[in-house]
Short mmCIF file of C-alpha atoms and ligand atoms in Angstrom, two decimals:
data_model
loop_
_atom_site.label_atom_id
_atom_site.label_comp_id
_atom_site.label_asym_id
_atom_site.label_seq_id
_atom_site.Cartn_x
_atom_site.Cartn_y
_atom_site.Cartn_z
CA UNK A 1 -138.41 -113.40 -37.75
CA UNK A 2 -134.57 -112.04 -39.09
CA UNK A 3 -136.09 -113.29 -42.81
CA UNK A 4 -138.63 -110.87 -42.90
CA UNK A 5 -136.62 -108.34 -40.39
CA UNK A 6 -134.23 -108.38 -43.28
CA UNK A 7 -136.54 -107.35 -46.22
CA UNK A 8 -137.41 -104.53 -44.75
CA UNK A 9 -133.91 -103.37 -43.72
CA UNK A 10 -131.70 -105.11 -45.77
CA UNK A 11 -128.81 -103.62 -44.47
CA UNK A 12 -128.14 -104.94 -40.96
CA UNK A 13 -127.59 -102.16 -38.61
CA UNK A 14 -129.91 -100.19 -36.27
CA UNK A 15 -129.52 -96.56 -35.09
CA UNK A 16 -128.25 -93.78 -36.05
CA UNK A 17 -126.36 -91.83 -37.45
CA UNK A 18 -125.71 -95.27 -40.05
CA UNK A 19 -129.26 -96.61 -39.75
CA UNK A 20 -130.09 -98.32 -42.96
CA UNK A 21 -132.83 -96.15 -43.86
CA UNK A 22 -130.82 -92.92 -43.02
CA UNK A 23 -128.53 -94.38 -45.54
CA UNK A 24 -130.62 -95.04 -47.78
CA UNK A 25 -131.64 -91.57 -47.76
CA UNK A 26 -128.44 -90.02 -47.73
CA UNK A 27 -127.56 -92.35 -50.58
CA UNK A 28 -130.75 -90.74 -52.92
CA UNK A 29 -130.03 -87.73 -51.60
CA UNK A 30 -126.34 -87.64 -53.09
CA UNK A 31 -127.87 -89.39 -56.12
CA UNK A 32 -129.94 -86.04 -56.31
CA UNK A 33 -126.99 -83.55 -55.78
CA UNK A 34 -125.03 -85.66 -58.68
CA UNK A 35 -127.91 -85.01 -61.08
CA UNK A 36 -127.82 -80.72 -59.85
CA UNK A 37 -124.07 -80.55 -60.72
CA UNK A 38 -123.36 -81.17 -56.68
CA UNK A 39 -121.85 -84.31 -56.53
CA UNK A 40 -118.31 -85.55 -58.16
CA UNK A 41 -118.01 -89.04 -59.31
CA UNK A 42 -114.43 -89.15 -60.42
CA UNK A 43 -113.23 -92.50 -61.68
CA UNK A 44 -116.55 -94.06 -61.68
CA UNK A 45 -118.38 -94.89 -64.71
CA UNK A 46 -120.98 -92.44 -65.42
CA UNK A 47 -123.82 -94.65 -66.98
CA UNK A 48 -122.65 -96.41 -63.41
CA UNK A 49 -124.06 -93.28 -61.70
CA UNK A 50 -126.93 -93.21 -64.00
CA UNK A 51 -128.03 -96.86 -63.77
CA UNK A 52 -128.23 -95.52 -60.07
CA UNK A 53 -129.95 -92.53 -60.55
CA UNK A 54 -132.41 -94.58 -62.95
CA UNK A 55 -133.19 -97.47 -60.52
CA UNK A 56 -134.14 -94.79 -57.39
CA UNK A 57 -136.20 -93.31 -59.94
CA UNK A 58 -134.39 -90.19 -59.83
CA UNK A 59 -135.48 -87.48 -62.35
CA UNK A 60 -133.95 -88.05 -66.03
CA UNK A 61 -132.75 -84.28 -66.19
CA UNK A 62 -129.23 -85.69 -66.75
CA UNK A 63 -126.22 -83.33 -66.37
CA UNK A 64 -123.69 -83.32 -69.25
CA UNK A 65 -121.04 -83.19 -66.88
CA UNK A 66 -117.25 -84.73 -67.51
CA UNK A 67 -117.32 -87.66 -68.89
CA UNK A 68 -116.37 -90.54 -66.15
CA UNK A 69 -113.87 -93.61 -66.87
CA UNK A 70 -114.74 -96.13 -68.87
CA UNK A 71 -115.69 -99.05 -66.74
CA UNK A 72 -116.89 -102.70 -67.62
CA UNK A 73 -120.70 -103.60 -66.89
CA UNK A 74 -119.93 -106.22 -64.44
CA UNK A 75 -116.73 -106.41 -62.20
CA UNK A 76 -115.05 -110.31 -62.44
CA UNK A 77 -114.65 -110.39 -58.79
CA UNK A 78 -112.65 -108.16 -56.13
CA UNK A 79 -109.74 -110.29 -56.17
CA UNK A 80 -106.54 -108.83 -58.75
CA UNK A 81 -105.34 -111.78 -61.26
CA UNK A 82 -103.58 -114.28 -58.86
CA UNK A 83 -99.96 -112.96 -58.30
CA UNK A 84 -97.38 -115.74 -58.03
CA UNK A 85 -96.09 -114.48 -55.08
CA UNK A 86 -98.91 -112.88 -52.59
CA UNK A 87 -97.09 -108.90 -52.00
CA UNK A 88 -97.47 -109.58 -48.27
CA UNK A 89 -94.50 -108.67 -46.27
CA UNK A 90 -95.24 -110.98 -43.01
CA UNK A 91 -94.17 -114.52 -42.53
CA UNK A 92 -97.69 -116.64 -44.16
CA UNK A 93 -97.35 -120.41 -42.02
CA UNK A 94 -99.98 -122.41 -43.59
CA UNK A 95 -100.59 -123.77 -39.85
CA UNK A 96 -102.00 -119.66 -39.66
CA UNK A 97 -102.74 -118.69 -42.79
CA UNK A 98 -104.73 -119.74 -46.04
CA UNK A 99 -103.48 -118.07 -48.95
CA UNK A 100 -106.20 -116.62 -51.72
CA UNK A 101 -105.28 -115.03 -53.79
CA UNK A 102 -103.37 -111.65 -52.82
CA UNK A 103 -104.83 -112.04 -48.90
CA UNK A 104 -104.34 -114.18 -46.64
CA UNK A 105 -106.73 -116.03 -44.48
CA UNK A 106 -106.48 -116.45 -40.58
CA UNK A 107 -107.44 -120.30 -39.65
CA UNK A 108 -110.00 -119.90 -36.89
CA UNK A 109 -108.49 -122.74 -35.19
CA UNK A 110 -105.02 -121.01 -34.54
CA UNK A 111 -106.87 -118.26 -32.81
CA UNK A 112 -107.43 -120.62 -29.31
CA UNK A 113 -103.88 -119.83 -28.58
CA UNK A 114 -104.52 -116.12 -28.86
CA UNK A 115 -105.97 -113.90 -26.11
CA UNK A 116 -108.87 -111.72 -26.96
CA UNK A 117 -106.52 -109.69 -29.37
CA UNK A 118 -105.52 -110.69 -32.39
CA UNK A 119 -101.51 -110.84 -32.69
CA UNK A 120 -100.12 -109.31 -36.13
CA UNK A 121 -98.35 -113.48 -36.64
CA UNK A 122 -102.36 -114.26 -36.98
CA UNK A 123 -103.69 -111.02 -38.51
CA UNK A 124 -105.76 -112.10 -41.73
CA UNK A 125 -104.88 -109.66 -44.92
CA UNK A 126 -106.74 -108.64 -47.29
CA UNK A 127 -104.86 -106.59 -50.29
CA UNK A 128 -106.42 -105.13 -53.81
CA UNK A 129 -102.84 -105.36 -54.79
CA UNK A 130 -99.80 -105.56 -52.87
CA UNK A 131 -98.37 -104.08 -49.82
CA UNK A 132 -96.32 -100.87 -50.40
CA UNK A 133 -93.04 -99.95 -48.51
CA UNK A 134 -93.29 -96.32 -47.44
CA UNK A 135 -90.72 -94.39 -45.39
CA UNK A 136 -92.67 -92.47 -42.31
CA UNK A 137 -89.56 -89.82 -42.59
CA UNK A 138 -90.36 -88.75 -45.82
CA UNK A 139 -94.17 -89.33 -46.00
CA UNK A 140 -97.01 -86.70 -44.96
CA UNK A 141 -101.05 -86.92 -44.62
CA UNK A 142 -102.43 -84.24 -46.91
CA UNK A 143 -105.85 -83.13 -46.26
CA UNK A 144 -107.47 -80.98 -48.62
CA UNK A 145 -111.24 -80.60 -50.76
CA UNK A 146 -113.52 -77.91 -50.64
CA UNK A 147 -114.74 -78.97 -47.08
CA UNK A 148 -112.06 -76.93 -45.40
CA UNK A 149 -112.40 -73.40 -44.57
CA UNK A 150 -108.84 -73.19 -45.98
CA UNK A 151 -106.27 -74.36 -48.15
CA UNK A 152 -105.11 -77.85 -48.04
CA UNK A 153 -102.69 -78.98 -45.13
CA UNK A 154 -100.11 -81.90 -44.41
CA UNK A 155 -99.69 -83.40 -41.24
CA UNK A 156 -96.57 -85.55 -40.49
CA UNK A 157 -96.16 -88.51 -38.24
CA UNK A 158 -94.79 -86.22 -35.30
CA UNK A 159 -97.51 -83.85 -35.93
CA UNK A 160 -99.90 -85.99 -35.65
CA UNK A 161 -98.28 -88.00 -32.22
CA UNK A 162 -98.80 -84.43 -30.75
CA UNK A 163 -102.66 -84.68 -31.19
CA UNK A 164 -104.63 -85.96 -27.94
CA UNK A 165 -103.85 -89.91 -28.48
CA UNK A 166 -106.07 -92.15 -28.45
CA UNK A 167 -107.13 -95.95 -28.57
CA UNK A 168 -109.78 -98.67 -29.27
CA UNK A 169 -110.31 -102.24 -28.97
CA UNK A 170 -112.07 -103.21 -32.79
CA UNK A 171 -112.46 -105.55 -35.08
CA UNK A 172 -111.16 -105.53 -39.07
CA UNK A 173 -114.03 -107.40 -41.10
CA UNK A 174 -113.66 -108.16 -44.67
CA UNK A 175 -117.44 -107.09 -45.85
CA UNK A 176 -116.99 -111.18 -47.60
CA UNK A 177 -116.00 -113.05 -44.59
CA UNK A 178 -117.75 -115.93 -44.90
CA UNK A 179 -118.49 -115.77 -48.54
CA UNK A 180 -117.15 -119.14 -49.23
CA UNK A 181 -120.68 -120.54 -47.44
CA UNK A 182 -123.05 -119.22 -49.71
CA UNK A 183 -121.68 -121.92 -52.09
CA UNK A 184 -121.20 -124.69 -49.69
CA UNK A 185 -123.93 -124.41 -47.56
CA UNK A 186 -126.55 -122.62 -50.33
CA UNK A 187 -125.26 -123.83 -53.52
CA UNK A 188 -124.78 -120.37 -54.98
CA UNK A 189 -122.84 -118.55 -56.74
CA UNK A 190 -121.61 -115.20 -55.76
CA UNK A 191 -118.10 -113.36 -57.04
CA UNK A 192 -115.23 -112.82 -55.06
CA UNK A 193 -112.57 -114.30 -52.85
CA UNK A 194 -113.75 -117.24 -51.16
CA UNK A 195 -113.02 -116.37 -47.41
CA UNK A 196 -114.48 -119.24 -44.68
CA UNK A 197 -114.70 -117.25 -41.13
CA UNK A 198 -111.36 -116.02 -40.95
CA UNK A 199 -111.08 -113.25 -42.87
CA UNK A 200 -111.96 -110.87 -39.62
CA UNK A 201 -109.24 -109.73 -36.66
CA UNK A 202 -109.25 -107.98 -33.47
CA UNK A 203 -106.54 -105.57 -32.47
CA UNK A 204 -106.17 -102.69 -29.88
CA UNK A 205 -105.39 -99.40 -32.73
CA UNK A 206 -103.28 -96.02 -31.13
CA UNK A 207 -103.20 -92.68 -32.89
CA UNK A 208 -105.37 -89.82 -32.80
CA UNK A 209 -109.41 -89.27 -33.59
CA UNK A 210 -109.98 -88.50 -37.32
CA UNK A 211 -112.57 -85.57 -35.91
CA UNK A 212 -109.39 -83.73 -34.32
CA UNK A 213 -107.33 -83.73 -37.26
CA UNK A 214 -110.02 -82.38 -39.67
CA UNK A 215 -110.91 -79.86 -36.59
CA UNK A 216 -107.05 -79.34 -36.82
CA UNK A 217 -107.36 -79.07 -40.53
CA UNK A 218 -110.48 -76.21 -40.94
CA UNK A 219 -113.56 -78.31 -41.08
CA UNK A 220 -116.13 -76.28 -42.74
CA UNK A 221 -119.68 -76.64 -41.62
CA UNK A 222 -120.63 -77.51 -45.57
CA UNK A 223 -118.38 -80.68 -45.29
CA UNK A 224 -120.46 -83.70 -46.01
CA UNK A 225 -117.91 -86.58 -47.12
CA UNK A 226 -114.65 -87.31 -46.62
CA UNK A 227 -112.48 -89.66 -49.04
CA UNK A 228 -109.27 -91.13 -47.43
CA UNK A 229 -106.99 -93.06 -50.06
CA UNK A 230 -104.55 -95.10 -50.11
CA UNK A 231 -100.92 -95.20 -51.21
CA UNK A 232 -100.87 -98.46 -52.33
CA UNK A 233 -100.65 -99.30 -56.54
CA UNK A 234 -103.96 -98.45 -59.00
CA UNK A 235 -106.24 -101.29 -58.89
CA UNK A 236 -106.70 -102.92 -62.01
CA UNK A 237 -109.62 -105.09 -62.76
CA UNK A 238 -109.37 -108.43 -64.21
CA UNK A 239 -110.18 -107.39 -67.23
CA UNK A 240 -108.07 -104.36 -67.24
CA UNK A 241 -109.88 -101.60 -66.31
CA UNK A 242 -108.03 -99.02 -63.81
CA UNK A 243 -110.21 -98.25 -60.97
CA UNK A 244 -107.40 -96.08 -59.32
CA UNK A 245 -105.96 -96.02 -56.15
CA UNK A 246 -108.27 -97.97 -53.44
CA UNK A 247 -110.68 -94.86 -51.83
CA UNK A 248 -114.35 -94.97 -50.43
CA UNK A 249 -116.46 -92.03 -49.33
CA UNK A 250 -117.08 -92.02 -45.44
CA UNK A 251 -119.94 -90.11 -44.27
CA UNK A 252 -118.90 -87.16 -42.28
CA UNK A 253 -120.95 -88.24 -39.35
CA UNK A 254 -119.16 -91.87 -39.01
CA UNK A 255 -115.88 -89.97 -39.12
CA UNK A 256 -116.74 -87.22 -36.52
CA UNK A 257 -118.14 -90.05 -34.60
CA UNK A 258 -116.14 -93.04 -33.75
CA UNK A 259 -113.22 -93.03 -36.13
CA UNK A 260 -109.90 -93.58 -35.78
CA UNK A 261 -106.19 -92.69 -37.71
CA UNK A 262 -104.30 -95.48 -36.35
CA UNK A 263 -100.31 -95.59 -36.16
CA UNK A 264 -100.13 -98.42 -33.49
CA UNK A 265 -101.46 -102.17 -33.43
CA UNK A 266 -101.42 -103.88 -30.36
CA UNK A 267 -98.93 -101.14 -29.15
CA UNK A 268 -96.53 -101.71 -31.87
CA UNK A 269 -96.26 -99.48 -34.76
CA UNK A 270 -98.60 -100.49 -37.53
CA UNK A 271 -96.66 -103.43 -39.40
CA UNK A 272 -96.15 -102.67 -43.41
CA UNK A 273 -99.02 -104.96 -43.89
CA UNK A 274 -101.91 -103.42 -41.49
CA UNK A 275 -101.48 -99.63 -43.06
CA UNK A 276 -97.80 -98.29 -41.96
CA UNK A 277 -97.43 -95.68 -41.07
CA UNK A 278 -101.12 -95.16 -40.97
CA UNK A 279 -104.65 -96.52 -41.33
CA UNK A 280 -107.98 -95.55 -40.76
CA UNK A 281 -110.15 -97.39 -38.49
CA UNK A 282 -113.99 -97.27 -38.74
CA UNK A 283 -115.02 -99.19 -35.82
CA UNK A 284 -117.52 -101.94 -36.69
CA UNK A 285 -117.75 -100.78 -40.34
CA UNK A 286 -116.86 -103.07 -43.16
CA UNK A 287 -113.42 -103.91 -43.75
CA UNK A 288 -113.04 -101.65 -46.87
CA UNK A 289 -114.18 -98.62 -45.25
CA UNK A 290 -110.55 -98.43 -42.53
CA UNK A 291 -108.18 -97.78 -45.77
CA UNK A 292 -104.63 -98.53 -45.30
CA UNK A 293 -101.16 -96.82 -46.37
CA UNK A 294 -103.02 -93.27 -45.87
CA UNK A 295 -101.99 -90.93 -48.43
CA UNK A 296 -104.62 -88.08 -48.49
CA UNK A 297 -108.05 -87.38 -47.08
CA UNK A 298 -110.21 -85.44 -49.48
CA UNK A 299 -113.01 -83.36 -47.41
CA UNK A 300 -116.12 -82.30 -49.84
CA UNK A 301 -118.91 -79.96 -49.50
CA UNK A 302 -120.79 -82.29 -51.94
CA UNK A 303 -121.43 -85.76 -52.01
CA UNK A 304 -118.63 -87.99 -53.62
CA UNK A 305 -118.65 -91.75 -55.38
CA UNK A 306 -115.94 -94.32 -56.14
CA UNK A 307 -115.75 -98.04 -57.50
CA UNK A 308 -116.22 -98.69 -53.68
CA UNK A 309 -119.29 -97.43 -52.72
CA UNK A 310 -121.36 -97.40 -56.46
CA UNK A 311 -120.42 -101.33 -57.42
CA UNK A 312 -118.53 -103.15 -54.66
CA UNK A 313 -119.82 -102.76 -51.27
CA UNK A 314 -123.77 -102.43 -52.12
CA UNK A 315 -126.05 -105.91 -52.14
CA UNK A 316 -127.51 -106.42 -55.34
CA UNK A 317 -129.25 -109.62 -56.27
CA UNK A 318 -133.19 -110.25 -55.99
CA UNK A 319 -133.72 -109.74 -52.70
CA UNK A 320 -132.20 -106.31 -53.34
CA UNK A 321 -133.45 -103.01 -55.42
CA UNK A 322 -132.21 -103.15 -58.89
CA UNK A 323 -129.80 -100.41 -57.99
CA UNK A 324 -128.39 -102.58 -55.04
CA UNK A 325 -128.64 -101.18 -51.19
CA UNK A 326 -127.48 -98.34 -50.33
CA UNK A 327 -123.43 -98.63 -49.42
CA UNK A 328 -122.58 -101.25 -46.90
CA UNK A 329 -121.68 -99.73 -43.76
CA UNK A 330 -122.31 -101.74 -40.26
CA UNK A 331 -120.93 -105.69 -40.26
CA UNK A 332 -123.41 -108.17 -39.81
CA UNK A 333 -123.45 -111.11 -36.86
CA UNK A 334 -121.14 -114.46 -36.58
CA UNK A 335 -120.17 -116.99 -34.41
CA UNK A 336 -116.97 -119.23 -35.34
CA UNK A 337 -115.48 -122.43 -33.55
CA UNK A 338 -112.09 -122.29 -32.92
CA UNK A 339 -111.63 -125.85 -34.58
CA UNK A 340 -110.56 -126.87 -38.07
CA UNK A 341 -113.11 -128.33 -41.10
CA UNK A 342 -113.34 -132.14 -40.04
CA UNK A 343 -112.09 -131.95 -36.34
CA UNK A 344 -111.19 -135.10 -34.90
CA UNK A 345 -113.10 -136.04 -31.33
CA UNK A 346 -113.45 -139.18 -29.67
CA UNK A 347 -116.19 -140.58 -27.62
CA UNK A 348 -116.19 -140.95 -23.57
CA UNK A 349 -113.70 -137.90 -23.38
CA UNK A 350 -114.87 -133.95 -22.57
CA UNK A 351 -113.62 -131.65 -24.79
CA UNK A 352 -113.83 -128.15 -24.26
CA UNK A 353 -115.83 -126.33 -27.72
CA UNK A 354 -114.33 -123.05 -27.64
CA UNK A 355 -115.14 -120.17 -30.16
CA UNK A 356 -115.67 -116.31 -31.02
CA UNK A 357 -119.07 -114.26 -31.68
CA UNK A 358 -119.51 -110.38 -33.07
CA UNK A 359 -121.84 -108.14 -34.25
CA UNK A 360 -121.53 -104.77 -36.10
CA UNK A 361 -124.70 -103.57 -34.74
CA UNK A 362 -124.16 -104.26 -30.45
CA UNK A 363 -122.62 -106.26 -28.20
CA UNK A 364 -122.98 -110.03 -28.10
CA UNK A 365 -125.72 -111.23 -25.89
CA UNK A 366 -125.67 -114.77 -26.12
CA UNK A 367 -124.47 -117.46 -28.02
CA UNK A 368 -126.59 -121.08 -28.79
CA UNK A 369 -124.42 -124.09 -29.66
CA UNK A 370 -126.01 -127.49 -31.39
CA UNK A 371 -123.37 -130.37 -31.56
CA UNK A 372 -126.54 -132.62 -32.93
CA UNK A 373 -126.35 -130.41 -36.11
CA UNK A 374 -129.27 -128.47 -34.47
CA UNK A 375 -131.78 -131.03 -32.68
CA UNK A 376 -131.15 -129.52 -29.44
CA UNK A 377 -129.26 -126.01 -28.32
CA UNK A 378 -126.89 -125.53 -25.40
CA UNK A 379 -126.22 -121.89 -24.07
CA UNK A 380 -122.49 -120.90 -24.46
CA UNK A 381 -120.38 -119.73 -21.61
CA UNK A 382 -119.14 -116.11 -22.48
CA UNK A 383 -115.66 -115.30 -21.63
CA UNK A 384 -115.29 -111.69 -22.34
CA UNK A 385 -117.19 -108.60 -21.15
CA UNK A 386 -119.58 -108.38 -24.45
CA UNK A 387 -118.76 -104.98 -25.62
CA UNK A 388 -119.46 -103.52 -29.53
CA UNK A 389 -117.06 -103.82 -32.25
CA UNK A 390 -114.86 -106.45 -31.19
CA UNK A 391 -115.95 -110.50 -30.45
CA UNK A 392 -116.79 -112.32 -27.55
CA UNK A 393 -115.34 -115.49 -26.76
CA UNK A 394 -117.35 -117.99 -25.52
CA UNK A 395 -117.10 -121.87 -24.19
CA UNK A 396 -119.26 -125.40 -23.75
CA UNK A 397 -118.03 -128.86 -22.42
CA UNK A 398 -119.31 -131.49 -24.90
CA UNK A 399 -118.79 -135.38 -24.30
CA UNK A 400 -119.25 -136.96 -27.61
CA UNK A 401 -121.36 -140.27 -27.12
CA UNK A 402 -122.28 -141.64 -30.88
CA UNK A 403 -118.80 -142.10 -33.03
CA UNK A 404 -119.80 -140.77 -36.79
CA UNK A 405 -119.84 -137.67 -38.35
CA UNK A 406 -121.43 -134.76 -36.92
CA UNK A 407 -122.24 -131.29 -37.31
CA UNK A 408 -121.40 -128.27 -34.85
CA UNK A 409 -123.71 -125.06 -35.08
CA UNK A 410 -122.63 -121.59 -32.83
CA UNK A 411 -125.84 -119.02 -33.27
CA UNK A 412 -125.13 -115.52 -32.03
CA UNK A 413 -127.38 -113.23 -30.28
CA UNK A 414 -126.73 -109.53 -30.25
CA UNK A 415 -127.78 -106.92 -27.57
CA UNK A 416 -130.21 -105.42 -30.84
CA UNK A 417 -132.18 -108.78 -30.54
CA UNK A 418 -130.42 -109.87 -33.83
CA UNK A 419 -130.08 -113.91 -34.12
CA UNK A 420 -128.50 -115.62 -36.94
CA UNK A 421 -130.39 -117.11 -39.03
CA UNK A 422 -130.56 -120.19 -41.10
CA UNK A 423 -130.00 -118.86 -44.52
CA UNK A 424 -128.95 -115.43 -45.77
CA UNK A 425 -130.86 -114.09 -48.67
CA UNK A 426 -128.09 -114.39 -51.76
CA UNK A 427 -126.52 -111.39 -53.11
CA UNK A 428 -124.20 -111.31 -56.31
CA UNK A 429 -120.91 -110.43 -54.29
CA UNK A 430 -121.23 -112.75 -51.62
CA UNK A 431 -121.37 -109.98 -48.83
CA UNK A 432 -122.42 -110.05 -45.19
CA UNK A 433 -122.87 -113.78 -44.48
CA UNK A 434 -124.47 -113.77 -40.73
CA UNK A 435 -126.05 -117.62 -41.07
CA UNK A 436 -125.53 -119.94 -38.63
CA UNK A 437 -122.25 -122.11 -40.18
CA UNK A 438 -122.68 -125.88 -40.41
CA UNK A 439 -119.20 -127.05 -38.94
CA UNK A 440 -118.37 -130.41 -39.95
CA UNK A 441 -116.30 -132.34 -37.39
CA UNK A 442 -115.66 -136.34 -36.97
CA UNK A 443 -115.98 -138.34 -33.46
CA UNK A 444 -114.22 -141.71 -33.64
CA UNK A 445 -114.35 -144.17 -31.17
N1 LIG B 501 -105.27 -98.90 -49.23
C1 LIG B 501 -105.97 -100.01 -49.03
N2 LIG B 501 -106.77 -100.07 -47.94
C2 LIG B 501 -107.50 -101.18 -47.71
C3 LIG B 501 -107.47 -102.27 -48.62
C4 LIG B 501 -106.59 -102.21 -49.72
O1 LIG B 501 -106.45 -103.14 -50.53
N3 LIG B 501 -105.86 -101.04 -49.91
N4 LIG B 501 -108.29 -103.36 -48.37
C5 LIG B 501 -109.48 -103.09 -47.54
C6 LIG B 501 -110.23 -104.26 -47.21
S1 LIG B 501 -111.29 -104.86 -48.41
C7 LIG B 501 -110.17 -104.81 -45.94
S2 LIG B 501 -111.16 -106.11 -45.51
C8 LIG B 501 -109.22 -104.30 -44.92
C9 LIG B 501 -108.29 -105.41 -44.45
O2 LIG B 501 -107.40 -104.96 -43.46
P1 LIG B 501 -106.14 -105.85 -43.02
O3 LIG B 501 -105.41 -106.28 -44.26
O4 LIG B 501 -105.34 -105.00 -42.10
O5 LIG B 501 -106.67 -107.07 -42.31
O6 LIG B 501 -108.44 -103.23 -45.42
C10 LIG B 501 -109.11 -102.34 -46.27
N5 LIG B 501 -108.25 -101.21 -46.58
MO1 LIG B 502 -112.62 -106.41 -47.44
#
C-alpha cells in the first residue's frame, strides 16, 4: 500500500502549501521563469539548470544568460574531505557521539537518559565545513533582493529580541538520517555520510517568526523565494569545485507559514555549533533547509536555485524522473530503539524496550514493535502527547524466552495513515529512509 502510495507521490508529505505535487509544480514553474529570463541561478551550473529544464520537457528556447559556475557532473558525496580534527566546538564523548566525518552522530541509546528534548551534550551535528566563531556584538542580519518594497535592511541581535518572541518544540533532521541502511539492510549503494538513526534532534528554539521580520523588512507582494545563507566557510567539493557559502531557496509560503529565526535552544542561547547567534528553523522540513550562522536573507521576486535545491536535496535514481523530484521539503517517518547495535538481554528477566517515533507529515499515531524479527506485532505504549514536528516516545515490556540472536522491529504510524514500510525505493543520495530498521540485539541465557 506505501509502495505504490509512493510512486505516485514520491515525495512524502500531504497538504498544502508543500504538497508534493504543488511542488512539483512550483518546481516547473520556476524551471519556466529560468528559461523567460525570470529566474537567477547563481553558482549553479547552467547545463545543471538545463539538464532540468530538458528532463520536465521544458521548451528548448534557451536563454543566453550569464554563464553559471563550472560544476562537476556528479557530486562525490555531501561530506567535505575528512578533516583531521572535526571543526566542532562541543565536547564529542564517543559514549554520545559517532564521529563521520565533519558531523557528529547522536547514539540513539544515550537518548533514554534524556527527556523529550534533546540537550545540546547529545545534539547530533551535521557541518559542510566547520563551525565558525562569530561575535553577536559586531554581527547584523541583512535582508535585501528585489522582494522588498525597499532598499535592503540589517537587523541586529537587540533588534530583533524586540520583535514579538516566539517558540517551538521541533525536530532537526538530516534529509540522510538513516542512510547507512540502504546498504546494510538493501545492499545498495547510495553517496553520502553514512548516518544510522541518529542524525535527528529535538529542541525547544526562541526568537522571533521569519514572517515578522520580512513584514518588518518591506515584503513586497511579488516576493516568491527567499534565500537565507550562512556565514560559515565556501563549500568545496571533493573534487574541488566551490559551491559557495551553504544557501537553499525556501518557498515564501513555508517561511510566512511556520518558520522560525532562532537565537535560543532549550532556553540557552544558540551554542556556536547549532547556528549562534542565529538559525533558521523550518519546522519538519529537512535538515538543510534551517541554515545556521545566518548571515543574509535574500528575498526575490523570481524564482532562485542553488547546489541545494538543483543536485543535493532532490531523489534521483529509477524510481525517480530523470530530472530527480522536485526539492525535498517534508521529512519522512521513523521509529528508533533507544538501545545500541547488538544489545545484550537475558532470558527470564523484563526489560523495558523503550524508543522514539516522528513524522514530517503529522503526528505519530501509533507505533508496532516485533521482537520475533516480525512474526508477530505488539502495540507500543506512547509516552508523549503525539504532536507534529517533534517525536513521540513510546514503551513495551518484553521477557526474552529463547537465548540467541534476535531481531527488534519499531513500525511507525502517522496521523496521515502513513506506515513504514519494508523497503524504501533506492535513490542515488541515500535520502529519506522511512523503512522499518532491523535492530540486531543478543539474549543470552
Ligand atoms: N550554514 C549552514 N547551515 C546548515 C548546515 C551547514 O553546514 N551550514 N548544515 C545543514 C544540514 S545538512 C543539517 S542536517 C542541519 C543540522 O543542524 P545541527 O548541526 O544543528 O544539528 O543544519 C543545516 N544548516
Ligand atoms: Mo542534513
Amino acid at each position: 500500500m506505501s509502495d505504490s502510495r509512493r510512486k505516485a507521490n514520491p515525495v512524502p508529505g500531504g497538504a498544502p502549501p508543500s504538497s508534493p505535487s504543488s511542488e512539483a509544480s512550483y518546481d516547473r514553474r520556476r524551471l519556466h521563469q529560468w528559461l523567460a529570463g525570470e529566474a537567477r541561478a547563481d553558482g549553479v551550473a547552467r547545463r545543471d539548470v538545463l539538464r532540468l529544464v530538458a528532463a520536465a520537457g521544458l521548451a528548448a528556447a534557451v536563454p543566453a544568460g550569464p554563464a553559471g559556475l563550472a560544476a562537476p557532473a556528479a557530486w562525490a558525496g555531501t561530506s567535505a574531505t575528512a578533516a583531521p580534527a572535526p571543526g566542532i566546538v562541543k565536547p564529542l564523548p564517543p559514549e554520545r557521539f559517532t564521529v563521520r566525518g565533519t558531523n557528529a552522530e547522536t547514539r540513539f541509546e544515550s537518548l533514554a537518559a534524556t527527556g523529550h528534548t534533546t540537550p545540546v551534550s547529545h545534539f547530533f551535528v551535521r557541518n559542510h565545513t566547520t563551525t565558525p566563531r562569530l561575535d553577536a556584538d559586531t554581527w547584523a542580519l541583512r535582508i535585501w533582493g528585489d522582494g522588498l518594497t525597499g532598499g535592503p535592511r540589517e537587523f541586529t541581535l537587540d533588534d530583533l529580541k524586540r520583535l514579538p518572541s516566539a517558540s517551538r518544540t521541533a525536530f532537526v533532521e538530516c534529509a540522510g538520517n538513516g542512510r547507512g541502511f540502504f546498504a546494510t539492510q538493501q545492499g545498495q549503494e547510495v553517496s553520502g555520510t553514512a548516518w544510522t538513526l541518529g542524525a535527528i534532534g529535538v529542541a525547544r528554539w526562541g526568537g522571533v517568526r521569519l514572517a515578522d521580520v520580512l513584514r518588518a523588512a518591506g515584503l513586497s507582494r511579488r516576493a516568491v523565494d527567499v534565500m537565507p545563507r550562512g556565514l560559515d566557510a565556501d563549500y568545496i567539493t571533493a573534487d574541488g569545485t566551490d559551491l559557495g557559502r551553504v544557501r537553499r531557496p525556501l518557498p515564501l509560503a513555508k517561511a510566512l507559514d511556520d518558520v522560525i529565526l532562532a537565537y535560543e535552544m532549550n532556553g540557552e542561547p544558540l551554542p556556536p555549533d547549532h547556528g549562534y547567534p542565529l538559525r533558521l528553523l523550518a519546522p519538519s522540513w529537512v535538515g538543510i533547509a534551517s541554515i545556521k550562522w545566518l548571515g543574509d536573507i535574500e528575498v526575490s521576486a523570481g524564482p532562485l536555485y542553488s547546489p541545494w535545491n538543483t543536485d543535493f536535496y532532490r531523489l534521483y535514481g529509477d524510481a525517480y524522473p530523470p530530472q530527480g523530484s522536485a526539492p525535498l521539503t517534508r521529512q519522512t517517518l521513523k521509529s528508533a530503539f533507544e538501545l545500541p547495535w547488538n544489545a545484550p538481554f537475558s532470558t527470564g528477566t523484563r526489560h523495558r524496550l523503550t524508543g522514539r517515533a516522528w513524522s514530517g507529515a503529522g503526528a505519530i499515531a501509533r507505533v508496532d514493535v516485533s521482537t520475533d524479527a516480525g512474526t508477530t506485532w505488539h502495540r507500543a505504549r506512547l509516552h508523549d502527547t503525539p504532536r507534529r514536528a517533534t517525536w513521540t516516545r513510546w514503551s513495551l515490556p518484553w521477557r526474552p524466552t529463547t537465548p540467541g540472536p534476535t531481531t527488534l522491529l519499531a513500525r511507525a504510524t502517522d496521523t496521515t495513515g502513513r506506515v513504514q514500510p519494508e523497503t524504501t525505493p533506492h535513490n542515488t543520495q541515500g535520502y529519506l529512509f522511512d523503512a522499518v530498521v532491523r535492530h540486531a540485539v543478543t539474549v543470552g541465557d
